[in-house]
Coordinates of C-alpha atoms and ligand atoms in Angstrom, one line a residue:
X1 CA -17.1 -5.8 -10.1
X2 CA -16.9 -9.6 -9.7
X3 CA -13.7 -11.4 -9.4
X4 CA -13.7 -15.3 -10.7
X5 CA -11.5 -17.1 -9.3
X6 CA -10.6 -21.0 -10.4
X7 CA -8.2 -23.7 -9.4
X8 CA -4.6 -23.1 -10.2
X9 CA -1.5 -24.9 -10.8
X10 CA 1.5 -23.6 -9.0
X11 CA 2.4 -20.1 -8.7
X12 CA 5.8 -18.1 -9.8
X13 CA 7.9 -15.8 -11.1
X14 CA 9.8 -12.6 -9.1
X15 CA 7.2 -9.7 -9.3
X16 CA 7.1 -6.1 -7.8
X17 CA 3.5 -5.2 -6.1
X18 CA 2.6 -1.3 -6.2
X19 CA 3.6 1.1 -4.1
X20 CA 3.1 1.4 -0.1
X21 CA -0.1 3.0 0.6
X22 CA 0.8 4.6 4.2
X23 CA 4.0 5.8 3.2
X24 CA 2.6 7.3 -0.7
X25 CA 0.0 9.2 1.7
X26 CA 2.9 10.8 3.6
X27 CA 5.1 11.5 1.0
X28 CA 3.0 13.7 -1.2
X29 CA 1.5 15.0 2.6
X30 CA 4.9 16.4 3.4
X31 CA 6.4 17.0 0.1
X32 CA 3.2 19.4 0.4
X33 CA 3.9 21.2 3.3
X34 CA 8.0 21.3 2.4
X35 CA 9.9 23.9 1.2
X36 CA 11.2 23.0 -2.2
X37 CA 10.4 20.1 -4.7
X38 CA 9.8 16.7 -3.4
X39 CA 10.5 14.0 -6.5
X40 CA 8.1 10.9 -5.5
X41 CA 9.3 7.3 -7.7
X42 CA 7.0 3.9 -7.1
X43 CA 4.1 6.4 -5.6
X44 CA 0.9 4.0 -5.4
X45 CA -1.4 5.1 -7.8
X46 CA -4.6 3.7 -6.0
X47 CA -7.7 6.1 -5.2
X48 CA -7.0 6.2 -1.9
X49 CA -3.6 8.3 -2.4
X50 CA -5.4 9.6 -5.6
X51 CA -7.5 11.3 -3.2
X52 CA -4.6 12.5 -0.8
X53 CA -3.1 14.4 -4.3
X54 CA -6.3 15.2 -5.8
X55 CA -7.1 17.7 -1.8
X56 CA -3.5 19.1 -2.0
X57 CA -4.5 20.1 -5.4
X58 CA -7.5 21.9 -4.6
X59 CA -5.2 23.7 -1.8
X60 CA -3.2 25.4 -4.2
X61 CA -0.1 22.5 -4.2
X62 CA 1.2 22.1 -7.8
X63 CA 1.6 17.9 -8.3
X64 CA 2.8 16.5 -11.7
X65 CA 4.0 13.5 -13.1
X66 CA 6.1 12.1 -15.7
X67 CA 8.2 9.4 -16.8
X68 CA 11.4 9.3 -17.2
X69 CA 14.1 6.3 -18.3
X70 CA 13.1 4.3 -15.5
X71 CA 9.5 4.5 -14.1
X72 CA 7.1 7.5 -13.4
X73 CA 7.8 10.3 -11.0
X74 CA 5.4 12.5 -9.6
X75 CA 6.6 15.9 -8.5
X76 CA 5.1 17.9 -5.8
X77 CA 6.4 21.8 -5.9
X78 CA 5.9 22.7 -1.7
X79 CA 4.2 25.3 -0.3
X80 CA 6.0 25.4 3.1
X81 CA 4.0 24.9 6.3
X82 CA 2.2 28.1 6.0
X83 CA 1.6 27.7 2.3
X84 CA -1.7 25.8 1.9
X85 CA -4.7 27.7 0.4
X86 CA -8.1 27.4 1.3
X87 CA -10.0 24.6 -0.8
X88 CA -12.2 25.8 -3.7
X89 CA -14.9 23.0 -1.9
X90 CA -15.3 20.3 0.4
X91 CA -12.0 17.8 0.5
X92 CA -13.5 14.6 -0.2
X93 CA -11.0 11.5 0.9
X94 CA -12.7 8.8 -0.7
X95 CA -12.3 5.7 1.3
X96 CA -8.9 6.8 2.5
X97 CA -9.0 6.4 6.5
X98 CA -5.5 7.2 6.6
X99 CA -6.2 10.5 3.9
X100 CA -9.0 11.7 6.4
X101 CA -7.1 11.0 9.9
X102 CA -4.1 12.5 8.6
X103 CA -5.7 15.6 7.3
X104 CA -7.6 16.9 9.6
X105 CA -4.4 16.7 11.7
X106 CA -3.0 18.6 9.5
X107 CA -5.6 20.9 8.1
X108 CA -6.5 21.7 12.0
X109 CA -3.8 24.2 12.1
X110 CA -4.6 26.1 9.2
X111 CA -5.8 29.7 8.8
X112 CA -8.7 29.0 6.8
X113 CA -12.1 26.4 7.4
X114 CA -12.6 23.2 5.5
X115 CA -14.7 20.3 5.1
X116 CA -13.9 16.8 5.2
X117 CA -15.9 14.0 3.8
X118 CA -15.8 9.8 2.5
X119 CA -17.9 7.7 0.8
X120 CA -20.8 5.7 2.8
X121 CA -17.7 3.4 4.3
X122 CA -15.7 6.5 5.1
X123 CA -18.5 8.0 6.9
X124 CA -19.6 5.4 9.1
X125 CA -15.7 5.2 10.5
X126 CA -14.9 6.8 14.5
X127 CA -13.2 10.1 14.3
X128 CA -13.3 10.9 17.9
X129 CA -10.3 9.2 18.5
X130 CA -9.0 12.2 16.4
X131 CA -11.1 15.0 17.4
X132 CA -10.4 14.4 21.3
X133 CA -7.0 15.1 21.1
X134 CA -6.9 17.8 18.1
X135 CA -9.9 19.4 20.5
X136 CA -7.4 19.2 23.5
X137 CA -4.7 21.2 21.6
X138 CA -7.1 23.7 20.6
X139 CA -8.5 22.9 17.5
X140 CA -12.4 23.6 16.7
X141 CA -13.9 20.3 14.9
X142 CA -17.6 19.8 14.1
X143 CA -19.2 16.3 13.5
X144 CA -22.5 15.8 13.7
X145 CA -21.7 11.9 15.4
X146 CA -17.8 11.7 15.8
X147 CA -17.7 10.0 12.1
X148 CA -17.4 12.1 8.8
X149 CA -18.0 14.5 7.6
X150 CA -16.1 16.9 9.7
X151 CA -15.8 21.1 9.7
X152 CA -12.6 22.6 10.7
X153 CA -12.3 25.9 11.2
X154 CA -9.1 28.2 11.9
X155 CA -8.1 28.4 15.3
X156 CA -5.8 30.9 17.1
X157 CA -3.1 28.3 18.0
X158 CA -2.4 24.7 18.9
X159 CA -0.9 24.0 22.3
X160 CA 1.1 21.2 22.9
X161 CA -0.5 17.6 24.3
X162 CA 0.6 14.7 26.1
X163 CA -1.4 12.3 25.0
X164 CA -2.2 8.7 26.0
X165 CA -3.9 7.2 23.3
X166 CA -6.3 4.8 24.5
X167 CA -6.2 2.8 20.7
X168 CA -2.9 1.8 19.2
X169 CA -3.2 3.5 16.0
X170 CA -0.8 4.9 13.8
X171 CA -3.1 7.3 12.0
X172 CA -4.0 8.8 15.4
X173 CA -0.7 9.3 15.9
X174 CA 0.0 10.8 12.9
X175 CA -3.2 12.9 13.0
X176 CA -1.5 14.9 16.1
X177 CA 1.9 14.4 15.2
X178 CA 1.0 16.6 11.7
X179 CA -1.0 19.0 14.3
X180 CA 1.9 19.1 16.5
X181 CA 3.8 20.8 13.5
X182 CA 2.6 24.0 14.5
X183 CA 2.0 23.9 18.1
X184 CA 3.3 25.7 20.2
X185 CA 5.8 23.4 22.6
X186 CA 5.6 19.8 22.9
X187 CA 3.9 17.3 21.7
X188 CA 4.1 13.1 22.8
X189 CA 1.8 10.7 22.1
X190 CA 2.3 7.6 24.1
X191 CA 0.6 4.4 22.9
X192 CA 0.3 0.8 24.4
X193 CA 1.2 -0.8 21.4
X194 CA 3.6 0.0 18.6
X195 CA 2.1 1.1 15.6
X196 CA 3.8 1.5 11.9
X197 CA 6.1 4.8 12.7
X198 CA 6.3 6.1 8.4
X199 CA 5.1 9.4 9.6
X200 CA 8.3 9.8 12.6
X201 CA 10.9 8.4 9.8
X202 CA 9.5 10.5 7.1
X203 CA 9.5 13.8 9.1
X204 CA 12.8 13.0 10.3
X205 CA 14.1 12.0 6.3
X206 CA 12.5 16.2 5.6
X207 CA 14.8 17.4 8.1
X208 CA 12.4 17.7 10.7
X209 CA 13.5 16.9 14.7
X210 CA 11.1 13.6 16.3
X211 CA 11.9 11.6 18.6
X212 CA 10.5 8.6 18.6
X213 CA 10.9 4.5 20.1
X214 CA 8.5 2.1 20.7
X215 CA 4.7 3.3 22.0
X216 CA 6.5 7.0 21.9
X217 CA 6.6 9.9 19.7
X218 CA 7.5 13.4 20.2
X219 CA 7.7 16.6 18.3
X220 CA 7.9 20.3 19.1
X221 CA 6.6 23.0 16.6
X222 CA 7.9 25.5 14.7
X223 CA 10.6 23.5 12.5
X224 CA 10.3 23.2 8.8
X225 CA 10.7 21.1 6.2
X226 CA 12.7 20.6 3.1
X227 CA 11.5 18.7 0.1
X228 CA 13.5 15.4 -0.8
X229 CA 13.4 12.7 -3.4
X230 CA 12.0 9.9 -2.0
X231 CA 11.3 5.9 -3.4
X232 CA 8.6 3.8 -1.9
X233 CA 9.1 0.6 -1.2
X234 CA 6.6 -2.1 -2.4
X235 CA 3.7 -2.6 0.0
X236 CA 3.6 -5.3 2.0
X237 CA 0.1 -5.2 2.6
X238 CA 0.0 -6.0 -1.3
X239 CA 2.3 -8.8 -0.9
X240 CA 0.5 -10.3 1.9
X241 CA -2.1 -11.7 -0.6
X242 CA 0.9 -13.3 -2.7
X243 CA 2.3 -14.5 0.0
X244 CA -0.7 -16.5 1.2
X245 CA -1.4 -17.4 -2.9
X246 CA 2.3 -19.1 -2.7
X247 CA 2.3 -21.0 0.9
X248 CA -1.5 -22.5 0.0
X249 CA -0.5 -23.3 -3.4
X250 CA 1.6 -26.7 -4.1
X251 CA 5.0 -26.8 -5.7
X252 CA 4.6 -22.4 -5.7
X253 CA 7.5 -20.3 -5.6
X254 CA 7.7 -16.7 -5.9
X255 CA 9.6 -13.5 -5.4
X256 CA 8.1 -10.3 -4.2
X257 CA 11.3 -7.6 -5.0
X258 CA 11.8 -4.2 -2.9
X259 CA 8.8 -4.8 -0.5
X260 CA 9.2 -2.7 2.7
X261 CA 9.8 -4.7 6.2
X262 CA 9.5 -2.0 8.9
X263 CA 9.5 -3.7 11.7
X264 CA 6.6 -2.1 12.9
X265 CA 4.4 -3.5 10.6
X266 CA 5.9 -6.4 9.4
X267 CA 4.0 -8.8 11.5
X268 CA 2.7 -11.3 8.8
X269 CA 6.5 -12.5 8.2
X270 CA 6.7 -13.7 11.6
X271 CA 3.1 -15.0 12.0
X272 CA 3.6 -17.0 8.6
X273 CA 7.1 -18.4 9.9
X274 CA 5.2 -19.4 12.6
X275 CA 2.5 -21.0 11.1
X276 CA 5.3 -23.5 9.4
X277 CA 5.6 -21.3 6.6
X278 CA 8.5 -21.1 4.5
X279 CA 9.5 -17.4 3.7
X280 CA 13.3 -15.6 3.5
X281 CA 14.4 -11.8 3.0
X282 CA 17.2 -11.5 0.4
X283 CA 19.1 -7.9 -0.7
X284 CA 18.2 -6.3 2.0
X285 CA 18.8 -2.5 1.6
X286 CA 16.4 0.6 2.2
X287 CA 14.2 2.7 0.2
X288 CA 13.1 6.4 1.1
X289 CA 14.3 5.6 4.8
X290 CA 12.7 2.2 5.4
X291 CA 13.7 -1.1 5.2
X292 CA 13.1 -3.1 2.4
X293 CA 14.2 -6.4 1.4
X294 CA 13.1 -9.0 -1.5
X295 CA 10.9 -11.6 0.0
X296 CA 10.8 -15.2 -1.4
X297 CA 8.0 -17.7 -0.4
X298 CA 7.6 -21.6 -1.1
X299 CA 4.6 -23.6 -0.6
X300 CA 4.3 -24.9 3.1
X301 CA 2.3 -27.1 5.1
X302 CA 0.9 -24.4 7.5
X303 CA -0.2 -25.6 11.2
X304 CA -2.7 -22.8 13.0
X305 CA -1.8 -20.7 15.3
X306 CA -2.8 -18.1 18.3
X307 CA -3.0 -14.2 17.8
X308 CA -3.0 -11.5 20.3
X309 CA -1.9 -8.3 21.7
X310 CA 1.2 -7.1 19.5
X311 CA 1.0 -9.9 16.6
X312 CA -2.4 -8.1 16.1
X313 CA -1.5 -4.6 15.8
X314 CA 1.9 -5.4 13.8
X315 CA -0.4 -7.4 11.4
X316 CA -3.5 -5.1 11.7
X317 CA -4.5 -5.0 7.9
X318 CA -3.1 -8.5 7.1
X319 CA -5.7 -10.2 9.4
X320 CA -7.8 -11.4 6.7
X321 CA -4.7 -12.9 4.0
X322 CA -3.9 -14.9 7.6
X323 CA -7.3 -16.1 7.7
X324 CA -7.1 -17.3 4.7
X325 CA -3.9 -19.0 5.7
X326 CA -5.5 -19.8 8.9
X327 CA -8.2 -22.2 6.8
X328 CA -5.3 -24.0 4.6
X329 CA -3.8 -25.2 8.1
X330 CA -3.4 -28.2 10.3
X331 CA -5.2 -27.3 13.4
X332 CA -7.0 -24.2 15.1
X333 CA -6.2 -20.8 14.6
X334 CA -7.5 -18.2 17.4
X335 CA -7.3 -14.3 16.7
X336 CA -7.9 -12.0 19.5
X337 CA -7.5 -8.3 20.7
X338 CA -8.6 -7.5 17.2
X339 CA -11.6 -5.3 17.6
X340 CA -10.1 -2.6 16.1
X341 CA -10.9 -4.7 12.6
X342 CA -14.9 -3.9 13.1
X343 CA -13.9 -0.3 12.4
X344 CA -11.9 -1.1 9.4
X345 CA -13.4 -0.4 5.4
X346 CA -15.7 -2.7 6.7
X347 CA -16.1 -5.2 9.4
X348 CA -13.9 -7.2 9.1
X349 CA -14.5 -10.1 11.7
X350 CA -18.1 -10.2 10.6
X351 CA -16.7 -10.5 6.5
X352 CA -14.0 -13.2 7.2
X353 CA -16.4 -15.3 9.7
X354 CA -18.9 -14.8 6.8
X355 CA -16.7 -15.7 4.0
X356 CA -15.2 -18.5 5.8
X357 CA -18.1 -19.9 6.4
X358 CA -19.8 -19.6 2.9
X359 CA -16.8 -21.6 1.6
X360 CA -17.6 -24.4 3.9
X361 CA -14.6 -24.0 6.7
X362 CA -15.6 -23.9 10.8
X363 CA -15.2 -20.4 11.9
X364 CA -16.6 -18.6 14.8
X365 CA -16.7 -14.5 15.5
X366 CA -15.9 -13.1 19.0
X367 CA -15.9 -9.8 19.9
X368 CA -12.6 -9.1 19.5
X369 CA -11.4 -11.6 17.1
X370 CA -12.3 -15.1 15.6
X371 CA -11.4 -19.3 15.6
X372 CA -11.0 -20.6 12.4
X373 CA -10.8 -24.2 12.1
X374 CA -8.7 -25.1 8.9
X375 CA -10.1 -27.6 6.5
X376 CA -10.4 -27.5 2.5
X377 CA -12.0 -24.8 0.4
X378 CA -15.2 -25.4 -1.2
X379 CA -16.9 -23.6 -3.9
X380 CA -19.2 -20.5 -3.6
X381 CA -19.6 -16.9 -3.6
X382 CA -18.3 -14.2 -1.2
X383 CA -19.5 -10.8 -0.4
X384 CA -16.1 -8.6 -0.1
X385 CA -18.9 -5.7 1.4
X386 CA -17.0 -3.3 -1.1
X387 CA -13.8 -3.5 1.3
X388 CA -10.6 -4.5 -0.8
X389 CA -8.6 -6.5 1.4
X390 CA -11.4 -8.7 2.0
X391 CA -12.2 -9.3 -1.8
X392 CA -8.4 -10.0 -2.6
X393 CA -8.1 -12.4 0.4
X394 CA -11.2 -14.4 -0.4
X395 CA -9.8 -14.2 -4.2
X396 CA -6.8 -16.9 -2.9
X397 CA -9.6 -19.4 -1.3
X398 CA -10.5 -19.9 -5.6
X399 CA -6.4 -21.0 -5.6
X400 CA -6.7 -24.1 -3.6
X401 CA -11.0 -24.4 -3.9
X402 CA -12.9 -27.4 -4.8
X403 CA -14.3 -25.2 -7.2
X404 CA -14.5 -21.7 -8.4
X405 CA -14.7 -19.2 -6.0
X406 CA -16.8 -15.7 -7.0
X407 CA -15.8 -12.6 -4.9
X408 CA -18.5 -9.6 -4.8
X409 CA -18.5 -5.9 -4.9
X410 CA -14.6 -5.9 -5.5
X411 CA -14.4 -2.1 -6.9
X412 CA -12.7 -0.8 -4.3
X413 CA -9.6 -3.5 -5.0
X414 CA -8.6 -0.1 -6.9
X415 CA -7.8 2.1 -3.6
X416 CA -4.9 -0.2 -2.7
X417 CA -3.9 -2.3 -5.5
X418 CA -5.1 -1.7 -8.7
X419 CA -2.6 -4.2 -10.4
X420 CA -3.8 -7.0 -8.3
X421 CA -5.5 -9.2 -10.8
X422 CA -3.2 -8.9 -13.5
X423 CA -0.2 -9.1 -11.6
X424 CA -2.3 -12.6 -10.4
X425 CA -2.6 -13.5 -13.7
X426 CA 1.2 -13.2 -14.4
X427 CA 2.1 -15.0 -10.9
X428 CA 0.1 -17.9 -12.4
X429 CA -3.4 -17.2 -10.4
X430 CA -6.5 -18.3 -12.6
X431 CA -8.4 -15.0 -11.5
X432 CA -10.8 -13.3 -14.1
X433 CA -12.5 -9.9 -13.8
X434 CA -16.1 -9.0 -14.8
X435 CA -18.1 -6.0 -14.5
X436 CA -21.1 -6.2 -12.4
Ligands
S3P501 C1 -2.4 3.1 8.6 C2 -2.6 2.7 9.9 C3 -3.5 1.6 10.3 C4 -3.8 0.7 9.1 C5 -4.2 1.5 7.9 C6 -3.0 2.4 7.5 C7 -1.5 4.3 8.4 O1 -4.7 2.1 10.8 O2 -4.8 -0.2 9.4 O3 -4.5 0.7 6.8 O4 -1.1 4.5 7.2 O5 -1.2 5.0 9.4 P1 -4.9 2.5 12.3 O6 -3.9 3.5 12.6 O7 -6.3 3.0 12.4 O8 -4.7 1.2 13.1

């Protein structure tokens, strides 16, 4: 799939992007493992939370989903912790990272063996970062190299950990955190950074006791569950690429309604801000236990900026929107302490660097990060190396281009935000899709 994308006038309108991807995975992962019927409104309905439902299915969990008077609603009947059946056949997660981190977390502590697998970008992702500390509490993991696939097999019990995690990542945490469920005592995972925390609010929204601040989180086993309704907020991730499309685009002003702005993750509102860019919450309120707010954006005169340390990890899958940002600016724009984007859907230091270049702007790669030296869009074609965020980021450079921009191998668009194109279309984006 191909994504054209030409020259545009200004961009508006108030608009609603799909669901949030992290917090979707977790709701149908503990509706699942509830007791009761979890109601789930504004789930995403991308592959890569396709996948999550379509391995709880094969586990014996009943999901459904209907509309009703206001949008559609997809019902998960729970099994309880202790529910979960043993998979007609090998659980395959896509290119869900977060599906397969979070599962094997989860499925670790079961009674019965499964096998967990990805597609080719999937399978070339580290899992040891998981199957260190799952291996510490007791679990038995096979992989062949420390990436996918992975067999599980039933263990006696889990033991409680206290584990430093040498990467700040939130789907680590998760991974033993969902473990940790049925441990026996205590379980903390203490990071160096502070990652998105969906997975302690959630638990504690299902009536489950975690403790958690920044760079800590901390759980015993041997609680349970009850099932809830829950909304999800739109996904900032998704709005990140509107947000860009609006400051880069002159006389642009749009609306983004009910995105969520956990502070643990909202790190592109204050790198924008402090790139020059003009962005303001309105109606903030809170939707299935995070906070969300409307977020409007006007075209800006954006002046680069340095990166590191937390503004990295807060930002982690908005790295490649900022880039694009990064090139419309005044001035340099230096991203370090990043490395953890060469393990991404693809590389994506290597990608942006690439893509950057092809459209004729100055960018260098390091090996944790990148310089990008902003200048003015010119015409070409982009590999996106089938990973979605880079095909939609590169997408916006055709905004503000001397000339049309083609984006590559943008199929996978569909695990995160299928609407993106069309909801481009109606922000005013001249974007066109074409199969090949
Ligand atoms: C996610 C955590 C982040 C993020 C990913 C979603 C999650 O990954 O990049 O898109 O839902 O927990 P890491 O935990 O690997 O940093």
């Amino acid at each position: 799939m191909r994504f054209h994308c030409a020259p545009s006038a200004n961009l508006h309108g108030r608009h609603r992007v799909a669901g949030d991807k992290s917090i979707s995975h977790r709701a149908v992962i503990l509706g699942a493992i509830a007791e009761g019927t979890t109601r789930i409104r504004g789930l995403l309905m991308g592959g890569d939370v396709m996948a999550t439902v379509a391995a709880f299915r094969q586990m014996g969990v009943m999901i459904s989903s209907a509309h009703d008077d206001r949008d559609r609603v997809f019902t998960v009947e729970g099994v309880g912790l202790h529910g979960l059946r043993e998979p007609d056949a090998d659980l395959d997660l896509g290119n869900s990272g977060t599906a397969f981190r979070l599962l094997a977390g989860l499925l670790s502590a079961q009674s019965f063996p499964c096998v967990l697998k990805g597609d080719a970008s999937l399978s070339a992702r580290p899992m040891s970062r998981i199957i260190a500390p799952l291996t510490d509490m007791g679990a038995s993991i096979v992989s062949e190299s420390g990436k996918p696939p992975l067999e599980i097999s039933p263990v006696n019990r889990l033991s409680g950990i206290i584990y430093h995690a040498p990467v700040a990542s939130a789907q680590v945490k998760s991974s033993i955190l969902l473990a940790g469920l049925y441990a026996e005592g205590k379980v903390s995972v203490i990071e160096r950074g502070w990652t998105r925390d969906h997975t302690e609010r959630m638990l504690s929204g299902f009536g489950y006791a975690v403790k958690w601040s920044r760079g800590l989180a901390q759980l015993r086993g041997g609680g349970r569950l009850t099932g809830q309704d829950i909304d999800i907020p739109a996904d900032l991730s998704s709005a990140a690429f509107f947000i860009v499309a609006t400051l880069i685009t002159e006389g642009s002003e749009v609306v983004l309604e009910k995105v969520g702005i956990n502070p643990s993750r909202s790190g592109i509102l204050d790198v924008v801000r402090r790139m020059g860019g003009r962005i303001e919450t309105e109606n903030a309120g809170e939707a299935g236990g995070e906070p969300v707010a409307d977020i409007r954006v006007m075209h800006s005169e954006l002046t680069g900026c340095n990166l590191d340390g937390e503004d990295v990890i807060l930002a982690i899958d908005e790295i490649p929107a900022i880039a694009v940002a990064a090139a419309c600016a005044h001035g340099e724009t230096v991203i370090r302490g990043a490395s953890e984007l060469r393990v991404k859907e693809s590389d994506r230091i290597a990608a942006v660097v690439e893509g950057l270049r092809v459209l004729g702007i100055q960018a260098r790669e390091f090996p944790d990060g990148m310089r990008i030296v902003g200048g003015k869009f010119q015409s070409g074609t982009v590999n996106s190396f089938g990973d979605h965020r880079i095909a939609m980021a590169f997408s916006l450079a055709g905004l503000v281009a001397e000339g049309p921009v083609d984006v590559v191998d943008c199929a996978n668009v569909s695990t995160s935000f299928p609407e993106f194109p069309v909801l481009g279309k109606s922000c005013g984006m001249n974007i066109t899709v074409h199969d090949e």
